[in-house]
Amino acid sequence: MKRSFFPFLIFGSLFGLAANAEQVSLSRTSPVDLSVATPFFEIKGTGDRQNPVRWKLDSAFTGDTLFARFRLRYSADSIDTTMDGDGEFFVFWMDQLEGVETSGHSGGVPNVGIHVDKEGKNRFMVRYAAQGEAFGPDLKGDREFTVVARLEKSVSGTDKPFDELSLWVDPNPDKPADPDAVCKSESALSTISWVGFSTARKTETGDRILVGDVFVADQWTKLFGGDGEPQLSEIPKPPAYTPPEPPSRIVEVDPPPEVVPGDHWSFQPLQRPSVPKPTAQHWVRTPVDAFIAGKQEENGLAPSPPADNSDLTRRVSLVLTGLPPEQIIPSAEVDEYAEQLLRATAYGERWGRHWLDVARWAESNGHQHNRNRDHAWRYRDWVVQSLIEDKPFDQFLREQIAGDEIEPFDPNHIVATGFLAAARYSGNELDKTIQRNDILVDITNTTAKAFLGLTMECAQCHDHFFDPVTQWDYFQFMSFFAKGQPGDLILLESDPKAKKLIENRWGLFERSRSRLTESRRQRGDPEPVLVSPESVPGGMTAAEKRAFLGIESGLASLPKTWGYYSPVTSPHNLEFAPTAMRWPLPFQKESLETVAVRFLDRGDVYSPGPVAEPRWPQAFGETDAETVSEKPRLALADWLTSPDHPLTARVWVNRIWQGHFGTGLVATSGDFGIAGSEPSHPQLLDWLASELIDSGWSTRHIHRLILQSNTFRQSSEFSAENAARDPDNALLWRWKPRRLEAEAIRDSALAVAGSIDLQVGGKSVPTTESEESLRRSLYLHQRRDNLPHQQMLFDSANAVTSCSKRLTSTVGLQPLWMMNSPFMQQRAIELASRIKADISPEDGPDTAVRRLVQQTLLREATPEEISGLSSLIRESSLAEAATVLLNTNEFLYIP
Amino acid sequence: MRYSEFDSYSRRHFLASGIGAGSVALQSLLASDSFTLPEGSHFSPSAKNVIFLFMSGGPSQVDTFDPKPDLARLAGKDVPDSLASQVPKIKRAGLKNLMASPWKFSQYGESGIPVSELLPETARHVDDLCIIRSMQHRNPVHGPGECVALTGTGAGDRPSIGAWSLYGLGSETENLPAFVTMNLHTDGMQYPQAAGWGAGFLPPQFQGTVVDPSKGIRDVAMPAGLSESTRRKQLGLLESFNRRHLDSLGQHPELEARIRSYEMAFQLQTAAPDLFDLSSESKHTINSYGLETSPTKQSGRGCLLARRMVERGVRFVQLRIGGWDAHGNIKGNHERMCSITDKPIAALLADLKQRGLFDSTLVVWAGEFGRTPTMEGRANGRDHSPAGYTVWFAGGGVKGGQIIGQTDPIGYVAIDRPVSPHDFHATILHALGLRADKLTWNHHGRDEVPTVFGGEAVTEVFG
């Protein structure tokens, strides 16, 4: 007979289960010497999965009905609930397999025990799997309970499943009433060979559970009519009792303090200002100019004359598309030109990149394993498309933070949740509390910064030093996102085929994985036994593998996106596609239902306080608790986009302004709080915000107001007089040239070389092909910690935190790339061939230089350029002359 | 006076920093810029360069510098209750099955500090090492742990210690990036965390430049067939075009800086190949670093380059040597990792001394955490453990031959003089004459300091 491995070394024939199931008579069992003072023995929690007590039946039981009974006493100071901890988990299991020290018994294995329910109460329960628990009465501490379970086959037969599990707590032995709980499972096992007790993570180190009098029988009557004395033989005593550590207690926290918004400008209601009437009425082309001229006049500044056509054409094209224009546009046609560009894909690509900075978007998980997100590109394309079609900003916002909650179902809305899902995700994190918290922190910080322009992250550990945002506000804001999680989502709603594929896939996968896990355990691998997901198919039988590969190819053909989805708050049934992460967050709806955000002292997950419900920051008034409960993120979106919200519209028009002029009216475009900059033109900011809302949140409308203004069209001419009054050009008395961003530098070089590949959207160019790719930089794979070299060199966003404004560095490594890199060398050669193809062979270097300057800088060459570059061409080549022009500040700065 | 990222470039750009006076213009071009540092942030430094030997994966303290004879006695037993109760509740902090170190320790030098037989070469320099045995933090996962070790927090969104150092001191070289990072042995799943050399919220010029020791600095080589005189001519034309462009715009310091950056790049083109050309090194030097023997080839080159960089004024050199993650087999893993690193690191220390660079160069050896004194599962490895681990300092004003702090009798938890990663960073800055609580950068209206949760220099390190 096989012996158990219980560390207390329990030996002896514990069950005398006869082979004939019909006539079974069970001997009384007792794992400890009942003659000692306590009739119970103690199981101590470990804060992890453990399988400390196991007995083998003398022979496998395959009959139709099996009863089990045990007594239980849970020490009161061991019990926590979700109000002050994470609740308890403890079970008696009946399995075909023994398992080892740290295995659980689930997946079709009947479990009878204690678990915390959705309301946070610890109750008796029965289950076959985490889904489908049935609960009975509440658990009470320091009180003895008698627990009885009945396992039944609805269809009789040795190979038929024990598909019904019933529970009685403290039943009347003579006259059992209806069970306290019943659950069913078709996939239950059909043979019981082992029984035992297990605890898991929820049962902390030091938790004490006393159990005893374990019986198994084939009839109720036998359960209580035990045959008297236990078989005591050579059963050692359990080890000496050591007092438990005090369970981790909940941090006491003051309730949310009263918060008043104060008189900071950005928290004041938006009021549409009237357009001022400056003296220089002739200069006013759009109302924007009236505000700008008004301020200039107040400060004794004069605007600069209009830029020439070449500069203006390049400016409009570079600002809107990040690509240089092919030809000069006459000034009378610039409005129309801008209008065309605002509808061009290239515009969406450039401004989409601006937004992706804010969204800290990338195509890998980050952290240690940094797995690629093969479907994250859909969100990038969604952003581009939304801008091209001028999707109203309120809708743009709503889809991103609540796409899965919007009805009716639209796959594009799911794609939009890529904004939330762009958070980093450590797939190698065993501590699920930390793993989830890290993601929610990322989402909270990014959402607050992107739409509210608030540096909410400061309030994670303490009340905000400057802004009326408390630490309570932080966790309440975080709570809006708590019921969802990121993953590869299949873009089909309630699709039975997808559902079936995924179920079957996980079924095959788990079967093979548990086999591999078990064999590694036998080999002595450390716990938790790691079987990398990639290696699992290797452990399948040929038939399983065939089926598995079939399913995988079926799944591969389904459209997916890296998105954010809550099976709890979304009205749609979506499926998470399988992941290759080692230790992902659990996918089950049930596990998300119980997730609650808690106030965390100093932001530390090990110092939890009370639960934080979804609420917007108090300074903005009361949250309607009822509205937010059902679809919390949709409620958040509605609140953010309500016309009287003081921040959303201001923050967005300011971002648009920054996209044109390089600096926003509020220079700190990600911080509208008290520590942020004051607006240079508060009236203009509010007027634009009002225009945005009144135009139906049209971004294009705001672009037009700016693009058509004389403010935008000024030259960059220097004026010592103006500079003396306003050295930083804060009042916009001229256009201030600024360097193109990394992407636009690379794209511009490709464009003038004539080799740019303007293919739109789709999967990104793999990292290994980035250096040679001719596609726009937007489409190069954005792998965290390994962004394209040129992008990092020219100050791209880091794709870790939300980036509202890029900084510009000037380092000696940049010219090395510009002059020596194979990429730029190749562009110079292509540009030279393009010029050569354009001129006749008889033309001398002078003509080539003229053409070259025209192509790169969109103007006539100067005599100095002609003589200098011609001489260079004679000495070396046209390509080397092209290199010089591609390196000029004039080429690299928006004129 | 305080400067923030939103101050205009022009204002901060031309302020003399008091470091490398006369080379203000220069500083803006490479990885540094001239900023006025907050008052009181500077004092007299004991080092002007740093070589940070980052042992990624987590070397085991009880098998290297923190001998625990009790482990042999307790081998196979569980962590005694009295000690177990002190072990912080961190995932993976196994309390079962203590495992003795497979290696002997012997005392070395005048100080008699014990070092494992794994590190015979480093042991010869033990009188120069200040060993801290009581490092402690709470993050047991590689990625965030690496961020903790190099930036102070696990999120990876704050500036690296190298970036802070550079911000504090500025650059002293005209020809090379002032902060260089080399990542060696990066195979396996512990990808280098870019935050470890990132600038965080500091301006991007403070970020480290990643250099492949076998390839040198990217794009340094001129295109084949291009003569130096042609390149000179190109640069001349470029400068005159850019000057004319700038003249039409009045003032634009950034454009000014870009014009100069081309001269700088040209110098880099000359200096960088020289840096990587080891032909001038003696046979003895090459051999001492183990450049021609297989296990030490890569790390030997990295260490030798670190010395050459310091010699040329690179302010902060970070050498990340991966592979210390000994889960399955401590014996095999640490024997391999020590054979890779021991000789080159010892050679680096000796070489710095011989060249008179030792006193001005702070050498730091540290992983992101240590390892458990218990066996992991039933494998013969050790798991991650940040509760008490060892780092060492040398050179740059460090008082060698001393041990600071101690762990419990089994080497699990720091029990005396615990040192946090913030204290550790403050100590590095201290050597550079920078006060971690005064070196500020205004970000979101808050004066950020390198040591976000407090952190004080372990001044005993410097005697």
Short mmCIF file of N, CA, C and O in Angstrom, two decimals, chain A residues 515-596:
data_model
loop_
_atom_site.label_atom_id
_atom_site.label_comp_id
_atom_site.label_asym_id
_atom_site.label_seq_id
_atom_site.Cartn_x
_atom_site.Cartn_y
_atom_site.Cartn_z
N ARG A 515 0.51 17.28 -16.98
CA ARG A 515 1.38 16.11 -17.09
C ARG A 515 2.84 16.50 -16.97
O ARG A 515 3.62 15.91 -16.23
N LEU A 516 3.20 17.55 -17.72
CA LEU A 516 4.59 17.98 -17.69
C LEU A 516 4.97 18.47 -16.30
O LEU A 516 6.05 18.20 -15.79
N THR A 517 4.04 19.20 -15.69
CA THR A 517 4.30 19.73 -14.36
C THR A 517 4.55 18.58 -13.40
O THR A 517 5.50 18.59 -12.62
N GLU A 518 3.68 17.58 -13.50
CA GLU A 518 3.80 16.45 -12.58
C GLU A 518 5.13 15.73 -12.79
O GLU A 518 5.82 15.40 -11.83
N SER A 519 5.53 15.57 -14.04
CA SER A 519 6.77 14.82 -14.25
C SER A 519 7.96 15.66 -13.80
O SER A 519 8.95 15.13 -13.32
N ARG A 520 7.85 16.96 -13.93
CA ARG A 520 8.97 17.78 -13.42
C ARG A 520 9.02 17.76 -11.91
O ARG A 520 10.09 17.83 -11.31
N ARG A 521 7.83 17.67 -11.31
CA ARG A 521 7.81 17.58 -9.85
C ARG A 521 8.53 16.32 -9.40
O ARG A 521 9.34 16.35 -8.48
N GLN A 522 8.20 15.23 -10.10
CA GLN A 522 8.84 13.96 -9.76
C GLN A 522 10.35 14.10 -9.86
O GLN A 522 11.10 13.54 -9.09
N ARG A 523 10.77 14.88 -10.82
CA ARG A 523 12.19 15.08 -11.07
C ARG A 523 12.81 15.98 -10.01
O ARG A 523 14.02 16.13 -9.93
N GLY A 524 11.92 16.68 -9.27
CA GLY A 524 12.44 17.53 -8.19
C GLY A 524 12.54 18.99 -8.56
O GLY A 524 13.24 19.76 -7.91
N ASP A 525 11.85 19.43 -9.61
CA ASP A 525 11.87 20.85 -9.94
C ASP A 525 11.26 21.68 -8.82
O ASP A 525 10.32 21.23 -8.16
N PRO A 526 11.78 22.87 -8.63
CA PRO A 526 11.25 23.71 -7.55
C PRO A 526 9.83 24.19 -7.83
O PRO A 526 9.42 24.33 -8.97
N GLU A 527 9.13 24.48 -6.74
CA GLU A 527 7.78 25.02 -6.83
C GLU A 527 7.84 26.54 -6.89
O GLU A 527 8.69 27.12 -6.24
N PRO A 528 6.95 27.23 -7.54
CA PRO A 528 5.97 26.64 -8.42
C PRO A 528 6.65 26.09 -9.66
O PRO A 528 7.52 26.74 -10.22
N VAL A 529 6.26 24.88 -10.04
CA VAL A 529 6.91 24.25 -11.17
C VAL A 529 6.63 25.06 -12.43
O VAL A 529 5.49 25.36 -12.74
N LEU A 530 7.69 25.43 -13.10
CA LEU A 530 7.52 26.23 -14.30
C LEU A 530 7.59 25.34 -15.52
O LEU A 530 8.59 24.67 -15.76
N VAL A 531 6.49 25.34 -16.26
CA VAL A 531 6.51 24.71 -17.58
C VAL A 531 6.23 25.85 -18.54
O VAL A 531 5.14 26.41 -18.52
N SER A 532 7.21 26.24 -19.32
CA SER A 532 6.99 27.41 -20.15
C SER A 532 5.91 27.10 -21.18
O SER A 532 5.84 25.97 -21.70
N PRO A 533 5.04 28.06 -21.45
CA PRO A 533 3.92 27.78 -22.36
C PRO A 533 4.38 27.25 -23.71
O PRO A 533 3.71 26.41 -24.30
N GLU A 534 5.56 27.70 -24.15
CA GLU A 534 6.03 27.25 -25.46
C GLU A 534 6.33 25.75 -25.47
O GLU A 534 6.28 25.12 -26.51
N SER A 535 6.68 25.21 -24.31
CA SER A 535 7.10 23.82 -24.29
C SER A 535 5.93 22.85 -24.15
O SER A 535 6.10 21.65 -24.28
N VAL A 536 4.75 23.40 -23.85
CA VAL A 536 3.62 22.53 -23.56
C VAL A 536 3.23 21.62 -24.73
O VAL A 536 3.02 20.43 -24.54
N PRO A 537 3.16 22.14 -25.97
CA PRO A 537 2.77 21.24 -27.07
C PRO A 537 3.72 20.05 -27.20
O PRO A 537 3.32 18.97 -27.62
N GLY A 538 4.97 20.24 -26.78
CA GLY A 538 5.94 19.15 -26.85
C GLY A 538 5.56 17.97 -25.97
O GLY A 538 6.03 16.86 -26.20
N GLY A 539 4.71 18.20 -24.99
CA GLY A 539 4.33 17.13 -24.09
C GLY A 539 3.05 16.43 -24.49
O GLY A 539 2.52 15.60 -23.76
N MET A 540 2.52 16.80 -25.66
CA MET A 540 1.24 16.22 -26.08
C MET A 540 1.46 14.91 -26.83
O MET A 540 2.51 14.70 -27.43
N THR A 541 0.42 14.08 -26.82
CA THR A 541 0.45 12.91 -27.67
C THR A 541 0.27 13.38 -29.11
O THR A 541 -0.15 14.52 -29.35
N ALA A 542 0.57 12.50 -30.02
CA ALA A 542 0.46 12.90 -31.43
C ALA A 542 -0.95 13.37 -31.76
O ALA A 542 -1.14 14.37 -32.45
N ALA A 543 -1.95 12.65 -31.20
CA ALA A 543 -3.34 13.02 -31.51
C ALA A 543 -3.69 14.38 -30.90
O ALA A 543 -4.31 15.23 -31.54
N GLU A 544 -3.24 14.56 -29.65
CA GLU A 544 -3.50 15.84 -28.99
C GLU A 544 -2.86 16.97 -29.77
O GLU A 544 -3.44 18.03 -29.98
N LYS A 545 -1.64 16.72 -30.17
CA LYS A 545 -0.90 17.76 -30.86
C LYS A 545 -1.57 18.15 -32.17
O LYS A 545 -1.66 19.33 -32.51
N ARG A 546 -2.04 17.13 -32.86
CA ARG A 546 -2.75 17.40 -34.12
C ARG A 546 -3.96 18.27 -33.85
O ARG A 546 -4.18 19.29 -34.49
N ALA A 547 -4.71 17.89 -32.84
CA ALA A 547 -5.91 18.66 -32.50
C ALA A 547 -5.52 20.08 -32.07
O ALA A 547 -6.14 21.07 -32.47
N PHE A 548 -4.46 20.13 -31.29
CA PHE A 548 -4.01 21.42 -30.77
C PHE A 548 -3.59 22.36 -31.89
O PHE A 548 -3.99 23.52 -31.95
N LEU A 549 -2.80 21.82 -32.81
CA LEU A 549 -2.34 22.66 -33.92
C LEU A 549 -3.51 23.12 -34.78
O LEU A 549 -3.53 24.25 -35.27
N GLY A 550 -4.48 22.23 -34.91
CA GLY A 550 -5.68 22.60 -35.67
C GLY A 550 -6.39 23.78 -35.00
O GLY A 550 -6.78 24.74 -35.66
N ILE A 551 -6.51 23.68 -33.69
CA ILE A 551 -7.17 24.76 -32.96
C ILE A 551 -6.36 26.05 -33.06
O ILE A 551 -6.89 27.13 -33.30
N GLU A 552 -5.04 25.90 -32.90
CA GLU A 552 -4.19 27.09 -32.97
C GLU A 552 -4.33 27.78 -34.32
O GLU A 552 -4.39 29.01 -34.38
N SER A 553 -4.39 27.00 -35.37
CA SER A 553 -4.50 27.67 -36.67
C SER A 553 -5.89 28.27 -36.83
O SER A 553 -6.05 29.32 -37.44
N GLY A 554 -6.89 27.61 -36.21
CA GLY A 554 -8.22 28.21 -36.22
C GLY A 554 -8.23 29.53 -35.47
O GLY A 554 -8.80 30.53 -35.92
N LEU A 555 -7.56 29.56 -34.35
CA LEU A 555 -7.50 30.78 -33.55
C LEU A 555 -6.69 31.87 -34.25
O LEU A 555 -7.02 33.05 -34.19
N ALA A 556 -5.62 31.42 -34.92
CA ALA A 556 -4.76 32.40 -35.58
C ALA A 556 -5.52 33.19 -36.64
O ALA A 556 -5.21 34.34 -36.91
N SER A 557 -6.52 32.55 -37.22
CA SER A 557 -7.24 33.23 -38.30
C SER A 557 -8.28 34.22 -37.77
O SER A 557 -8.85 34.98 -38.53
N LEU A 558 -8.51 34.21 -36.45
CA LEU A 558 -9.51 35.14 -35.91
C LEU A 558 -8.89 36.51 -35.67
O LEU A 558 -7.75 36.61 -35.24
N PRO A 559 -9.65 37.56 -35.95
CA PRO A 559 -9.09 38.90 -35.73
C PRO A 559 -8.96 39.17 -34.23
O PRO A 559 -9.84 38.86 -33.46
N LYS A 560 -7.83 39.76 -33.85
CA LYS A 560 -7.59 40.03 -32.44
C LYS A 560 -7.05 41.45 -32.27
O LYS A 560 -6.53 42.05 -33.20
N THR A 561 -7.13 41.92 -31.06
CA THR A 561 -6.52 43.21 -30.74
C THR A 561 -6.03 43.15 -29.31
O THR A 561 -6.58 42.41 -28.49
N TRP A 562 -4.98 43.91 -29.02
CA TRP A 562 -4.52 44.02 -27.63
C TRP A 562 -5.38 45.10 -26.97
O TRP A 562 -5.20 46.29 -27.21
N GLY A 563 -6.36 44.66 -26.21
CA GLY A 563 -7.31 45.61 -25.66
C GLY A 563 -7.59 45.37 -24.19
O GLY A 563 -6.96 44.52 -23.55
N TYR A 564 -8.54 46.14 -23.69
CA TYR A 564 -8.89 46.08 -22.27
C TYR A 564 -10.35 45.68 -22.19
O TYR A 564 -11.20 46.26 -22.87
N TYR A 565 -10.63 44.71 -21.37
CA TYR A 565 -11.99 44.19 -21.37
C TYR A 565 -12.37 43.76 -19.97
O TYR A 565 -11.58 43.15 -19.25
N SER A 566 -13.60 44.10 -19.62
CA SER A 566 -14.13 43.62 -18.35
C SER A 566 -15.31 42.72 -18.61
O SER A 566 -16.38 43.18 -19.02
N PRO A 567 -15.17 41.43 -18.37
CA PRO A 567 -16.33 40.54 -18.52
C PRO A 567 -17.41 40.87 -17.48
O PRO A 567 -18.54 40.41 -17.61
N VAL A 568 -17.06 41.68 -16.51
CA VAL A 568 -18.03 42.01 -15.47
C VAL A 568 -18.88 43.22 -15.88
O VAL A 568 -20.10 43.19 -15.76
N THR A 569 -18.24 44.26 -16.38
CA THR A 569 -19.00 45.48 -16.68
C THR A 569 -19.32 45.65 -18.16
O THR A 569 -20.08 46.53 -18.53
N SER A 570 -18.73 44.83 -19.01
CA SER A 570 -19.07 44.92 -20.43
C SER A 570 -20.33 44.12 -20.71
O SER A 570 -20.49 43.02 -20.19
N PRO A 571 -21.22 44.66 -21.55
CA PRO A 571 -22.40 43.89 -21.92
C PRO A 571 -22.09 42.84 -22.99
O PRO A 571 -22.97 42.08 -23.37
N HIS A 572 -20.87 42.83 -23.47
CA HIS A 572 -20.54 41.92 -24.57
C HIS A 572 -19.74 40.72 -24.08
O HIS A 572 -18.95 40.84 -23.15
N ASN A 573 -19.95 39.61 -24.76
CA ASN A 573 -19.19 38.41 -24.43
C ASN A 573 -17.99 38.29 -25.35
O ASN A 573 -18.13 37.95 -26.52
N LEU A 574 -16.87 38.59 -24.82
CA LEU A 574 -15.64 38.51 -25.61
C LEU A 574 -14.74 37.45 -25.01
O LEU A 574 -14.87 37.09 -23.85
N GLU A 575 -13.81 37.02 -25.82
CA GLU A 575 -12.88 36.00 -25.35
C GLU A 575 -11.46 36.55 -25.36
O GLU A 575 -11.05 37.22 -26.33
N PHE A 576 -10.73 36.25 -24.31
CA PHE A 576 -9.29 36.52 -24.30
C PHE A 576 -8.61 35.40 -25.07
O PHE A 576 -8.80 34.22 -24.75
N ALA A 577 -7.84 35.75 -26.07
CA ALA A 577 -7.08 34.73 -26.79
C ALA A 577 -5.99 34.19 -25.88
O ALA A 577 -5.54 34.88 -24.97
N PRO A 578 -5.56 32.95 -26.12
CA PRO A 578 -4.50 32.39 -25.28
C PRO A 578 -3.24 33.26 -25.31
O PRO A 578 -2.95 33.91 -26.30
N THR A 579 -2.55 33.26 -24.21
CA THR A 579 -1.35 34.07 -24.11
C THR A 579 -0.15 33.17 -23.89
O THR A 579 -0.28 32.05 -23.41
N ALA A 580 1.00 33.69 -24.25
CA ALA A 580 2.23 32.92 -24.03
C ALA A 580 2.91 33.36 -22.74
O ALA A 580 4.01 32.92 -22.45
N MET A 581 2.26 34.23 -21.97
CA MET A 581 2.88 34.67 -20.73
C MET A 581 2.98 33.51 -19.75
O MET A 581 2.12 32.65 -19.71
N ARG A 582 4.01 33.52 -18.93
CA ARG A 582 4.19 32.43 -17.98
C ARG A 582 3.16 32.45 -16.87
O ARG A 582 2.59 31.45 -16.51
N TRP A 583 2.98 33.61 -16.28
CA TRP A 583 2.06 33.71 -15.15
C TRP A 583 1.11 34.89 -15.38
O TRP A 583 1.24 35.91 -14.72
N PRO A 584 0.20 34.78 -16.34
CA PRO A 584 -0.70 35.90 -16.59
C PRO A 584 -1.72 36.05 -15.46
O PRO A 584 -1.87 35.14 -14.64
N LEU A 585 -2.42 37.18 -15.47
CA LEU A 585 -3.54 37.32 -14.54
C LEU A 585 -4.59 36.29 -14.92
O LEU A 585 -4.74 35.97 -16.10
N PRO A 586 -5.33 35.77 -13.95
CA PRO A 586 -6.40 34.82 -14.31
C PRO A 586 -7.44 35.51 -15.20
O PRO A 586 -7.71 36.69 -15.03
N PHE A 587 -8.01 34.76 -16.14
CA PHE A 587 -8.92 35.36 -17.11
C PHE A 587 -10.38 35.30 -16.68
O PHE A 587 -11.23 35.88 -17.30
N GLN A 588 -10.65 34.53 -15.63
CA GLN A 588 -12.05 34.25 -15.34
C GLN A 588 -12.82 35.48 -14.87
O GLN A 588 -12.32 36.30 -14.13
N LYS A 589 -14.03 35.53 -15.33
CA LYS A 589 -14.95 36.56 -14.89
C LYS A 589 -15.04 36.55 -13.36
O LYS A 589 -15.04 37.59 -12.72
N GLU A 590 -15.08 35.34 -12.81
CA GLU A 590 -15.24 35.22 -11.36
C GLU A 590 -14.10 35.91 -10.62
O GLU A 590 -14.30 36.53 -9.60
N SER A 591 -12.89 35.77 -11.16
CA SER A 591 -11.79 36.37 -10.42
C SER A 591 -11.84 37.89 -10.54
O SER A 591 -11.44 38.60 -9.64
N LEU A 592 -12.35 38.39 -11.65
CA LEU A 592 -12.46 39.85 -11.80
C LEU A 592 -13.59 40.41 -10.95
O LEU A 592 -13.52 41.55 -10.50
N GLU A 593 -14.61 39.60 -10.77
CA GLU A 593 -15.72 40.09 -9.96
C GLU A 593 -15.29 40.41 -8.54
O GLU A 593 -15.79 41.32 -7.90
N THR A 594 -14.35 39.62 -8.04
CA THR A 594 -13.96 39.83 -6.65
C THR A 594 -12.84 40.86 -6.49
O THR A 594 -12.46 41.20 -5.39
N VAL A 595 -12.31 41.33 -7.62
CA VAL A 595 -11.23 42.31 -7.51
C VAL A 595 -11.77 43.62 -6.94
O VAL A 595 -12.80 44.11 -7.37
N ALA A 596 -11.11 44.11 -5.94
CA ALA A 596 -11.49 45.40 -5.39
C ALA A 596 -10.23 46.23 -5.21
O ALA A 596 -9.18 45.71 -4.86
#
